[in-house]
Amino acid sequence: MHSSHRCLSPAIWLFAAVFVGSGCRATQGFHQPEYTPTATVKDLMEGLVDPSADVVWDSVKTVVSASGVNDSAPHTPEEWASVRLGALRLAEATNLLIVPGRHVARPHEKSVAPGVELEPEEIETLITNDRETWNKLAHGLQDASLAAVKAIDAKDVETLFNVGEQIEVACENCHSHYWYPNEKIPAVSPTAPPAGQ
């Protein structure tokens, strides 16, 4: 009985060793390319994060109007594909947010609500002094975005709706930490009667 496996000749072993060795040297000599961030965090938020999140949020919703209650969700392959791309853009945007050296805003841009929102340079200082928290919060948004992709791939409308809330919480966690950490949100008592009663 003959085995289907043949022993490699010494020449082939030598070639394999050289090939593997070359690969190891190439890996050892690999240098991470330098990033050249051009857009600011504000640019990414306005041009990529917000629009992409809106695609996910608007994909599953209930609208109550004078004509009644209207539930909407993706149905066609094209609609599901569009929402999936929105979720993927949102996930990838989080990688762009944590690129080192990216400024929060351009020098002339200021807060539109001074005293409530921090100025861009103040936000940038917070990020620079604690990159670990910044990266962690960005990854939280990425995790929620990837959960949306998973729900979309399963065409699970209910889970996609719930994940939309997770995305909103991830966004708010970051905003409340860097954008308006001094904002005082009044507590609402669950036993308080509605206004006017």
PDB file of C-alpha atoms in Angstrom:
ATOM      1  CA  MET A   1       0.000   0.000   0.000  1.00  0.00           C
ATOM      2  CA  HIS A   2       1.435   3.314  -1.071  1.00  0.00           C
ATOM      3  CA  SER A   3       0.958   6.505   0.883  1.00  0.00           C
ATOM      4  CA  SER A   4      -0.459   9.479  -0.967  1.00  0.00           C
ATOM      5  CA  HIS A   5       2.041  11.749   0.842  1.00  0.00           C
ATOM      6  CA  ARG A   6       5.584  11.974  -0.483  1.00  0.00           C
ATOM      7  CA  CYS A   7       8.630  13.153   1.382  1.00  0.00           C
ATOM      8  CA  LEU A   8       9.894  16.544   0.280  1.00  0.00           C
ATOM      9  CA  SER A   9      13.270  16.535  -1.339  1.00  0.00           C
ATOM     10  CA  PRO A  10      16.140  18.425   0.353  1.00  0.00           C
ATOM     11  CA  ALA A  11      15.951  21.057  -2.408  1.00  0.00           C
ATOM     12  CA  ILE A  12      12.285  21.722  -1.735  1.00  0.00           C
ATOM     13  CA  TRP A  13      12.926  21.899   2.019  1.00  0.00           C
ATOM     14  CA  LEU A  14      15.659  24.455   1.359  1.00  0.00           C
ATOM     15  CA  PHE A  15      13.323  26.525  -0.814  1.00  0.00           C
ATOM     16  CA  ALA A  16      10.609  26.397   1.843  1.00  0.00           C
ATOM     17  CA  ALA A  17      13.043  27.474   4.544  1.00  0.00           C
ATOM     18  CA  VAL A  18      14.248  30.437   2.457  1.00  0.00           C
ATOM     19  CA  PHE A  19      10.667  31.435   1.612  1.00  0.00           C
ATOM     20  CA  VAL A  20       9.509  31.301   5.241  1.00  0.00           C
ATOM     21  CA  GLY A  21      12.607  33.097   6.416  1.00  0.00           C
ATOM     22  CA  SER A  22      12.079  35.857   3.884  1.00  0.00           C
ATOM     23  CA  GLY A  23       8.495  36.224   5.029  1.00  0.00           C
ATOM     24  CA  CYS A  24       9.588  36.562   8.642  1.00  0.00           C
ATOM     25  CA  ARG A  25      12.149  39.212   7.758  1.00  0.00           C
ATOM     26  CA  ALA A  26       9.546  41.108   5.735  1.00  0.00           C
ATOM     27  CA  THR A  27       7.141  41.040   8.677  1.00  0.00           C
ATOM     28  CA  GLN A  28       9.833  42.150  11.104  1.00  0.00           C
ATOM     29  CA  GLY A  29      10.782  45.041   8.843  1.00  0.00           C
ATOM     30  CA  PHE A  30       7.180  46.196   8.355  1.00  0.00           C
ATOM     31  CA  HIS A  31       6.470  49.713   9.545  1.00  0.00           C
ATOM     32  CA  GLN A  32       3.011  51.027  10.303  1.00  0.00           C
ATOM     33  CA  PRO A  33       2.262  53.737   7.720  1.00  0.00           C
ATOM     34  CA  GLU A  34       1.951  57.253   9.051  1.00  0.00           C
ATOM     35  CA  TYR A  35      -1.539  58.687   9.239  1.00  0.00           C
ATOM     36  CA  THR A  36      -2.304  62.043   7.685  1.00  0.00           C
ATOM     37  CA  PRO A  37      -5.544  63.195   9.307  1.00  0.00           C
ATOM     38  CA  THR A  38      -7.088  66.036   7.334  1.00  0.00           C
ATOM     39  CA  ALA A  39     -10.693  66.188   8.482  1.00  0.00           C
ATOM     40  CA  THR A  40     -11.406  67.319  12.028  1.00  0.00           C
ATOM     41  CA  VAL A  41     -13.512  65.391  14.522  1.00  0.00           C
ATOM     42  CA  LYS A  42     -16.259  67.945  13.852  1.00  0.00           C
ATOM     43  CA  ASP A  43     -15.988  67.240  10.114  1.00  0.00           C
ATOM     44  CA  LEU A  44     -16.286  63.502  10.703  1.00  0.00           C
ATOM     45  CA  MET A  45     -19.275  63.976  12.972  1.00  0.00           C
ATOM     46  CA  GLU A  46     -21.145  66.178  10.528  1.00  0.00           C
ATOM     47  CA  GLY A  47     -20.143  64.396   7.341  1.00  0.00           C
ATOM     48  CA  LEU A  48     -19.945  60.741   8.315  1.00  0.00           C
ATOM     49  CA  VAL A  49     -21.046  59.807  11.831  1.00  0.00           C
ATOM     50  CA  ASP A  50     -24.350  61.710  12.019  1.00  0.00           C
ATOM     51  CA  PRO A  51     -25.582  60.893   8.487  1.00  0.00           C
ATOM     52  CA  SER A  52     -24.650  57.217   8.857  1.00  0.00           C
ATOM     53  CA  ALA A  53     -26.330  56.927  12.249  1.00  0.00           C
ATOM     54  CA  ASP A  54     -29.442  58.580  10.787  1.00  0.00           C
ATOM     55  CA  VAL A  55     -29.596  55.885   8.108  1.00  0.00           C
ATOM     56  CA  VAL A  56     -29.727  53.219  10.821  1.00  0.00           C
ATOM     57  CA  TRP A  57     -32.136  55.134  13.065  1.00  0.00           C
ATOM     58  CA  ASP A  58     -34.516  56.003  10.235  1.00  0.00           C
ATOM     59  CA  SER A  59     -34.594  52.451   8.886  1.00  0.00           C
ATOM     60  CA  VAL A  60     -36.970  51.234  11.599  1.00  0.00           C
ATOM     61  CA  LYS A  61     -39.430  53.697  13.076  1.00  0.00           C
ATOM     62  CA  THR A  62     -43.030  54.351  13.991  1.00  0.00           C
ATOM     63  CA  VAL A  63     -44.628  57.617  12.907  1.00  0.00           C
ATOM     64  CA  VAL A  64     -47.871  58.724  14.544  1.00  0.00           C
ATOM     65  CA  SER A  65     -49.837  61.308  12.602  1.00  0.00           C
ATOM     66  CA  ALA A  66     -53.416  62.441  12.064  1.00  0.00           C
ATOM     67  CA  SER A  67     -53.805  59.681   9.497  1.00  0.00           C
ATOM     68  CA  GLY A  68     -52.797  56.982  11.967  1.00  0.00           C
ATOM     69  CA  VAL A  69     -49.776  54.934  12.976  1.00  0.00           C
ATOM     70  CA  ASN A  70     -47.254  54.090  10.271  1.00  0.00           C
ATOM     71  CA  ASP A  71     -44.509  51.526  10.913  1.00  0.00           C
ATOM     72  CA  SER A  72     -41.592  51.453   8.500  1.00  0.00           C
ATOM     73  CA  ALA A  73     -38.709  49.014   8.088  1.00  0.00           C
ATOM     74  CA  PRO A  74     -36.467  47.753   5.267  1.00  0.00           C
ATOM     75  CA  HIS A  75     -38.157  45.253   2.967  1.00  0.00           C
ATOM     76  CA  THR A  76     -36.376  45.054  -0.375  1.00  0.00           C
ATOM     77  CA  PRO A  77     -32.776  43.834  -0.872  1.00  0.00           C
ATOM     78  CA  GLU A  78     -31.855  47.369  -1.933  1.00  0.00           C
ATOM     79  CA  GLU A  79     -33.265  48.855   1.280  1.00  0.00           C
ATOM     80  CA  TRP A  80     -31.415  46.342   3.447  1.00  0.00           C
ATOM     81  CA  ALA A  81     -28.203  46.980   1.502  1.00  0.00           C
ATOM     82  CA  SER A  82     -28.524  50.730   2.010  1.00  0.00           C
ATOM     83  CA  VAL A  83     -28.984  50.358   5.779  1.00  0.00           C
ATOM     84  CA  ARG A  84     -26.072  47.917   5.943  1.00  0.00           C
ATOM     85  CA  LEU A  85     -23.769  50.398   4.238  1.00  0.00           C
ATOM     86  CA  GLY A  86     -24.870  53.070   6.708  1.00  0.00           C
ATOM     87  CA  ALA A  87     -24.011  50.805   9.642  1.00  0.00           C
ATOM     88  CA  LEU A  88     -20.659  49.903   8.098  1.00  0.00           C
ATOM     89  CA  ARG A  89     -19.811  53.558   7.512  1.00  0.00           C
ATOM     90  CA  LEU A  90     -20.627  54.262  11.142  1.00  0.00           C
ATOM     91  CA  ALA A  91     -18.410  51.393  12.321  1.00  0.00           C
ATOM     92  CA  GLU A  92     -15.493  52.528  10.170  1.00  0.00           C
ATOM     93  CA  ALA A  93     -15.962  56.154  11.236  1.00  0.00           C
ATOM     94  CA  THR A  94     -14.977  55.129  14.752  1.00  0.00           C
ATOM     95  CA  ASN A  95     -11.581  54.032  13.414  1.00  0.00           C
ATOM     96  CA  LEU A  96     -11.122  57.465  11.881  1.00  0.00           C
ATOM     97  CA  LEU A  97     -12.045  59.158  15.161  1.00  0.00           C
ATOM     98  CA  ILE A  98      -9.176  57.506  17.037  1.00  0.00           C
ATOM     99  CA  VAL A  99      -6.473  58.282  14.461  1.00  0.00           C
ATOM    100  CA  PRO A 100      -3.701  60.082  16.390  1.00  0.00           C
ATOM    101  CA  GLY A 101      -3.109  63.727  15.624  1.00  0.00           C
ATOM    102  CA  ARG A 102      -6.642  64.581  14.510  1.00  0.00           C
ATOM    103  CA  HIS A 103      -7.832  67.992  15.705  1.00  0.00           C
ATOM    104  CA  VAL A 104     -11.314  68.460  17.103  1.00  0.00           C
ATOM    105  CA  ALA A 105     -12.097  71.521  14.977  1.00  0.00           C
ATOM    106  CA  ARG A 106     -10.464  74.184  12.857  1.00  0.00           C
ATOM    107  CA  PRO A 107      -8.868  77.097  14.748  1.00  0.00           C
ATOM    108  CA  HIS A 108     -11.640  79.608  13.942  1.00  0.00           C
ATOM    109  CA  GLU A 109     -14.490  77.307  14.980  1.00  0.00           C
ATOM    110  CA  LYS A 110     -16.048  77.932  18.364  1.00  0.00           C
ATOM    111  CA  SER A 111     -18.808  76.471  20.503  1.00  0.00           C
ATOM    112  CA  VAL A 112     -22.329  77.493  19.503  1.00  0.00           C
ATOM    113  CA  ALA A 113     -23.427  77.303  23.139  1.00  0.00           C
ATOM    114  CA  PRO A 114     -20.630  78.756  25.289  1.00  0.00           C
ATOM    115  CA  GLY A 115     -20.953  77.863  28.934  1.00  0.00           C
ATOM    116  CA  VAL A 116     -22.909  74.718  28.094  1.00  0.00           C
ATOM    117  CA  GLU A 117     -20.662  73.134  25.498  1.00  0.00           C
ATOM    118  CA  LEU A 118     -16.901  73.100  25.884  1.00  0.00           C
ATOM    119  CA  GLU A 119     -14.780  74.956  23.362  1.00  0.00           C
ATOM    120  CA  PRO A 120     -13.014  72.749  20.769  1.00  0.00           C
ATOM    121  CA  GLU A 121      -9.598  73.313  22.335  1.00  0.00           C
ATOM    122  CA  GLU A 122     -10.958  72.205  25.714  1.00  0.00           C
ATOM    123  CA  ILE A 123     -12.386  69.037  24.167  1.00  0.00           C
ATOM    124  CA  GLU A 124      -9.081  68.364  22.439  1.00  0.00           C
ATOM    125  CA  THR A 125      -7.220  68.729  25.730  1.00  0.00           C
ATOM    126  CA  LEU A 126      -9.535  66.193  27.390  1.00  0.00           C
ATOM    127  CA  ILE A 127      -8.958  63.732  24.548  1.00  0.00           C
ATOM    128  CA  THR A 128      -5.186  64.252  24.504  1.00  0.00           C
ATOM    129  CA  ASN A 129      -4.895  63.760  28.262  1.00  0.00           C
ATOM    130  CA  ASP A 130      -6.942  60.561  28.268  1.00  0.00           C
ATOM    131  CA  ARG A 131      -6.721  58.745  24.962  1.00  0.00           C
ATOM    132  CA  GLU A 132      -7.709  55.493  26.649  1.00  0.00           C
ATOM    133  CA  THR A 133     -11.194  56.761  27.493  1.00  0.00           C
ATOM    134  CA  TRP A 134     -11.611  58.366  24.061  1.00  0.00           C
ATOM    135  CA  ASN A 135     -10.683  55.093  22.350  1.00  0.00           C
ATOM    136  CA  LYS A 136     -12.929  53.089  24.678  1.00  0.00           C
ATOM    137  CA  LEU A 137     -15.959  55.270  23.932  1.00  0.00           C
ATOM    138  CA  ALA A 138     -15.257  55.123  20.193  1.00  0.00           C
ATOM    139  CA  HIS A 139     -15.066  51.342  20.402  1.00  0.00           C
ATOM    140  CA  GLY A 140     -18.396  51.335  22.227  1.00  0.00           C
ATOM    141  CA  LEU A 141     -19.960  53.030  19.207  1.00  0.00           C
ATOM    142  CA  GLN A 142     -18.201  50.580  16.916  1.00  0.00           C
ATOM    143  CA  ASP A 143     -19.558  47.604  18.866  1.00  0.00           C
ATOM    144  CA  ALA A 144     -23.097  48.966  18.591  1.00  0.00           C
ATOM    145  CA  SER A 145     -22.619  49.611  14.865  1.00  0.00           C
ATOM    146  CA  LEU A 146     -21.386  46.066  14.260  1.00  0.00           C
ATOM    147  CA  ALA A 147     -24.373  44.753  16.213  1.00  0.00           C
ATOM    148  CA  ALA A 148     -26.527  46.677  13.747  1.00  0.00           C
ATOM    149  CA  VAL A 149     -24.717  45.020  10.830  1.00  0.00           C
ATOM    150  CA  LYS A 150     -25.386  41.622  12.390  1.00  0.00           C
ATOM    151  CA  ALA A 151     -29.094  42.404  12.820  1.00  0.00           C
ATOM    152  CA  ILE A 152     -29.275  43.668   9.247  1.00  0.00           C
ATOM    153  CA  ASP A 153     -27.644  40.527   7.901  1.00  0.00           C
ATOM    154  CA  ALA A 154     -30.252  38.505   9.808  1.00  0.00           C
ATOM    155  CA  LYS A 155     -33.010  40.883   8.613  1.00  0.00           C
ATOM    156  CA  ASP A 156     -34.060  41.130  12.261  1.00  0.00           C
ATOM    157  CA  VAL A 157     -36.130  44.314  12.439  1.00  0.00           C
ATOM    158  CA  GLU A 158     -36.781  44.188  16.189  1.00  0.00           C
ATOM    159  CA  THR A 159     -33.109  43.758  17.060  1.00  0.00           C
ATOM    160  CA  LEU A 160     -32.147  46.493  14.616  1.00  0.00           C
ATOM    161  CA  PHE A 161     -34.552  48.857  16.392  1.00  0.00           C
ATOM    162  CA  ASN A 162     -33.076  47.962  19.784  1.00  0.00           C
ATOM    163  CA  VAL A 163     -29.532  48.356  18.491  1.00  0.00           C
ATOM    164  CA  GLY A 164     -30.479  51.835  17.316  1.00  0.00           C
ATOM    165  CA  GLU A 165     -31.004  52.718  20.962  1.00  0.00           C
ATOM    166  CA  GLN A 166     -27.579  51.244  21.800  1.00  0.00           C
ATOM    167  CA  ILE A 167     -26.020  53.481  19.157  1.00  0.00           C
ATOM    168  CA  GLU A 168     -27.774  56.496  20.671  1.00  0.00           C
ATOM    169  CA  VAL A 169     -26.489  55.609  24.149  1.00  0.00           C
ATOM    170  CA  ALA A 170     -22.932  55.184  22.805  1.00  0.00           C
ATOM    171  CA  CYS A 171     -23.120  58.608  21.170  1.00  0.00           C
ATOM    172  CA  GLU A 172     -24.498  60.242  24.306  1.00  0.00           C
ATOM    173  CA  ASN A 173     -21.827  58.627  26.506  1.00  0.00           C
ATOM    174  CA  CYS A 174     -19.165  60.352  24.427  1.00  0.00           C
ATOM    175  CA  HIS A 175     -20.980  63.676  24.081  1.00  0.00           C
ATOM    176  CA  SER A 176     -21.691  63.966  27.804  1.00  0.00           C
ATOM    177  CA  HIS A 177     -18.043  63.228  28.592  1.00  0.00           C
ATOM    178  CA  TYR A 178     -16.378  65.587  26.091  1.00  0.00           C
ATOM    179  CA  TRP A 179     -18.908  67.949  24.571  1.00  0.00           C
ATOM    180  CA  TYR A 180     -21.106  69.109  27.426  1.00  0.00           C
ATOM    181  CA  PRO A 181     -19.786  67.527  30.660  1.00  0.00           C
ATOM    182  CA  ASN A 182     -20.966  70.507  32.725  1.00  0.00           C
ATOM    183  CA  GLU A 183     -24.560  70.403  31.551  1.00  0.00           C
ATOM    184  CA  LYS A 184     -26.946  69.919  34.435  1.00  0.00           C
ATOM    185  CA  ILE A 185     -29.835  67.679  33.481  1.00  0.00           C
ATOM    186  CA  PRO A 186     -32.630  67.907  36.064  1.00  0.00           C
ATOM    187  CA  ALA A 187     -33.713  64.621  37.539  1.00  0.00           C
ATOM    188  CA  VAL A 188     -37.267  63.579  36.836  1.00  0.00           C
ATOM    189  CA  SER A 189     -39.149  61.864  39.642  1.00  0.00           C
ATOM    190  CA  PRO A 190     -41.096  58.834  38.408  1.00  0.00           C
ATOM    191  CA  THR A 191     -43.851  59.652  40.907  1.00  0.00           C
ATOM    192  CA  ALA A 192     -44.232  63.284  39.915  1.00  0.00           C
ATOM    193  CA  PRO A 193     -47.641  64.042  38.347  1.00  0.00           C
ATOM    194  CA  PRO A 194     -47.743  65.342  34.769  1.00  0.00           C
ATOM    195  CA  ALA A 195     -47.516  69.103  34.348  1.00  0.00           C
ATOM    196  CA  GLY A 196     -50.828  70.908  34.701  1.00  0.00           C
ATOM    197  CA  GLN A 197     -52.325  68.448  37.156  1.00  0.00           C
TER     198      GLN A 197
END
